[in-house]
Short mmCIF file of C-alpha atoms in Angstrom, two decimals:
data_model
loop_
_atom_site.label_atom_id
_atom_site.label_comp_id
_atom_site.label_asym_id
_atom_site.label_seq_id
_atom_site.Cartn_x
_atom_site.Cartn_y
_atom_site.Cartn_z
CA MET A 1 32.85 -97.57 133.42
CA ALA A 2 35.85 -99.34 134.48
CA SER A 3 37.04 -99.24 130.95
CA SER A 4 36.22 -95.43 130.61
CA SER A 5 38.03 -94.77 133.79
CA GLY A 6 41.02 -96.87 132.66
CA ASN A 7 41.05 -94.87 129.39
CA SER A 8 40.79 -91.65 131.19
CA SER A 9 43.58 -92.37 133.66
CA GLY A 10 45.68 -93.69 130.61
CA CYS A 11 44.83 -90.37 129.11
CA SER A 12 45.72 -88.49 132.10
CA SER A 13 48.84 -90.40 132.42
CA ARG A 14 49.85 -89.54 128.94
CA ASP A 15 49.09 -85.96 129.46
CA GLY A 16 51.13 -86.27 132.67
CA GLN A 17 53.92 -87.70 130.76
CA ASN A 18 53.76 -85.02 128.00
CA SER A 19 53.61 -82.25 130.61
CA ALA A 20 56.58 -83.76 132.42
CA SER A 21 58.34 -84.07 129.14
CA GLU A 22 57.55 -80.48 128.21
CA GLU A 23 58.52 -79.30 131.68
CA ASP A 24 61.85 -81.28 131.32
CA LEU A 25 62.47 -79.87 127.83
CA GLN A 26 61.52 -76.38 129.16
CA LEU A 27 63.88 -76.82 132.18
CA ALA A 28 66.54 -78.04 129.76
CA MET A 29 66.02 -75.10 127.57
CA ASP A 30 66.12 -72.71 130.53
CA GLN A 31 69.29 -74.34 131.72
CA ARG A 32 70.90 -74.02 128.22
CA LYS A 33 69.72 -70.41 128.16
CA ARG A 34 71.16 -69.84 131.67
CA LYS A 35 74.47 -71.39 130.68
CA ARG A 36 74.57 -69.27 127.42
CA MET A 37 73.82 -66.11 129.30
CA GLN A 38 76.55 -67.01 131.83
CA SER A 39 78.85 -67.91 129.05
CA ASN A 40 78.13 -64.57 127.32
CA ARG A 41 78.56 -62.73 130.67
CA GLU A 42 82.02 -64.36 131.14
CA SER A 43 82.92 -63.54 127.45
CA ALA A 44 81.83 -60.02 127.90
CA ARG A 45 83.84 -59.68 131.23
CA ARG A 46 86.95 -61.23 129.44
CA SER A 47 86.50 -58.73 126.50
CA ARG A 48 86.27 -55.70 128.97
CA MET A 49 89.21 -57.04 130.78
CA ARG A 50 91.24 -57.43 127.55
CA LYS A 51 89.95 -53.85 126.40
CA GLN A 52 91.09 -52.47 129.90
CA LYS A 53 94.38 -54.19 129.70
CA HIS A 54 94.94 -52.81 126.11
CA LEU A 55 93.90 -49.33 127.41
CA ASP A 56 96.37 -49.54 130.25
CA ASP A 57 99.16 -50.78 127.99
CA LEU A 58 98.47 -47.85 125.79
CA ILE A 59 98.47 -45.26 128.52
CA ALA A 60 101.84 -46.80 129.81
CA GLN A 61 103.20 -46.56 126.24
CA VAL A 62 102.07 -42.92 126.09
CA ASP A 63 103.84 -42.20 129.43
CA GLN A 64 106.94 -43.99 128.19
CA LEU A 65 107.07 -42.18 124.95
CA ARG A 66 106.44 -38.80 126.71
CA LYS A 67 109.45 -39.57 129.06
CA GLU A 68 111.68 -40.45 126.00
CA ASN A 69 110.42 -37.44 124.13
CA ASN A 70 111.39 -35.25 127.16
CA GLN A 71 114.75 -36.95 127.48
CA ILE A 72 115.38 -36.29 123.77
CA LEU A 73 114.34 -32.63 124.05
CA THR A 74 116.68 -32.11 127.00
CA SER A 75 119.48 -33.79 125.06
CA VAL A 76 118.70 -31.51 122.24
CA ASN A 77 118.67 -28.37 124.33
CA ILE A 78 122.04 -29.43 125.98
CA THR A 79 123.57 -30.17 122.69
CA THR A 80 122.27 -26.81 121.28
CA GLN A 81 123.75 -24.97 124.28
CA HIS A 82 127.05 -26.79 123.68
CA TYR A 83 126.98 -25.85 120.10
CA MET A 84 126.16 -22.19 120.93
CA ASN A 85 129.21 -22.20 123.50
CA ILE A 86 131.51 -23.78 120.95
CA GLU A 87 130.32 -21.37 118.18
CA SER A 88 130.93 -18.37 120.55
CA GLU A 89 134.47 -19.77 121.45
CA ASN A 90 135.14 -20.16 117.66
CA SER A 91 134.03 -16.65 117.06
CA VAL A 92 136.46 -15.49 119.68
CA LEU A 93 139.28 -17.60 118.38
CA ARG A 94 138.59 -16.45 114.66
CA ALA A 95 138.87 -12.72 115.97
CA GLN A 96 141.91 -13.46 117.89
CA LEU A 97 143.47 -15.26 114.83
CA LEU A 98 142.65 -12.29 112.72
CA GLU A 99 144.09 -9.97 115.21
CA LEU A 100 147.15 -12.13 115.62
CA THR A 101 147.57 -12.57 111.97
CA GLN A 102 147.41 -8.80 111.49
CA ARG A 103 150.15 -8.30 114.26
CA LEU A 104 152.39 -10.91 112.62
CA ASP A 105 152.05 -9.24 109.20
CA SER A 106 152.85 -5.91 110.82
CA LEU A 107 155.95 -7.43 112.54
CA ASN A 108 156.98 -9.09 109.30
CA ASP A 109 156.62 -5.65 107.54
CA ILE A 110 158.71 -4.03 110.21
CA LEU A 111 161.30 -6.66 109.81
CA ASN A 112 161.33 -6.36 106.08
CA PHE A 113 161.58 -2.52 106.50
CA ILE A 114 164.45 -3.00 108.88
CA ASN A 115 166.21 -5.51 106.69
CA THR A 116 165.81 -3.25 103.55
CA SER A 117 166.70 -0.11 105.45
CA SER A 118 169.80 -1.66 107.06
CA GLY A 119 170.98 -2.46 103.40
CA ILE A 120 170.23 1.08 102.27
CA LEU A 121 171.98 2.44 105.40
CA ASP A 122 175.02 0.25 104.81
CA THR A 123 175.27 1.71 101.24
CA THR A 124 174.38 5.18 102.40
CA ASP A 125 176.62 5.12 105.55
CA GLN A 126 179.58 3.93 103.47
CA HIS A 127 179.27 6.74 101.02
CA HIS A 128 178.53 9.41 103.59
CA HIS A 129 180.56 8.47 106.62
CA HIS A 130 183.46 6.82 104.86
CA HIS A 131 185.11 9.75 103.58
CA HIS A 132 184.76 11.83 106.75
CA HIS A 133 185.00 9.12 109.28
CA PRO A 134 186.48 5.89 108.40
CA HIS A 135 185.11 4.16 111.38
CA ALA A 136 181.67 5.70 111.46
CA HIS A 137 180.18 2.82 109.78
CA ASP A 138 181.82 0.31 112.28
CA ASP A 139 180.59 2.43 115.22
CA PHE A 140 177.04 2.35 113.91
CA ILE A 141 177.13 -1.36 113.54
CA ASN A 142 178.91 -2.10 116.94
CA ASN A 143 176.43 0.26 118.64
CA ASN A 144 173.30 -1.05 116.83
CA PRO A 145 171.12 -3.01 119.23
CA MET A 146 169.60 -4.78 116.28
CA ASP A 147 172.94 -6.03 115.17
CA THR A 148 173.00 -8.73 117.83
CA ASN A 149 169.99 -10.28 116.07
CA THR A 150 171.31 -9.94 112.60
CA MET A 151 171.11 -13.55 112.08
CA PHE A 152 167.36 -13.56 112.68
CA LEU A 153 166.52 -10.45 110.67
CA ASN A 154 165.66 -12.42 107.57
CA GLN A 155 163.56 -14.91 109.40
CA PRO A 156 159.79 -14.35 109.39
CA ILE A 157 157.95 -14.61 112.69
CA MET A 158 155.76 -17.70 112.59
CA ALA A 159 152.67 -18.14 114.70
CA SER A 160 152.13 -21.56 116.51
CA PRO A 161 148.86 -23.15 117.21
CA ASP A 162 150.02 -23.34 120.78
CA ILE A 163 149.78 -19.75 121.13
CA PHE A 164 146.05 -20.08 121.29
CA GLN A 165 145.93 -22.17 124.41
CA TYR A 166 147.00 -19.06 126.61
CA TYR A 167 143.94 -17.06 125.67
#
């Protein structure tokens, strides 16, 4: 019996070693599984943090782009307003230029008429008044208020660009 009890205790010792070995193996597998799960949790946490940071960056970029867009729109509105003001000023200046050009043309027509008329009057006055009143022509010229400016009669009136700064 001693030999059978030796065998049986040897067997039970082997079974104990196998069980201990299986338990160690199971513990090692469980530990590796826990490490893997922990590693996966950490990896998922890092991934969520990266996604959150990316989302935060995109939100910040959207805010920045909206600000820039508003600044550009404000700048466009200001530029458009300046354009409209300048266009309005140009329209007024064009109307003033047209009016002043017409006035200048009228004054030049008057000067041309006076110049041509004074030539006709000289001839007419000499024929009509010379026979009856030899000094009538001289009296007309001496009493003519336009005669003081005779040197300017043939000069056209020129408009200067400086005239527009007074309007």
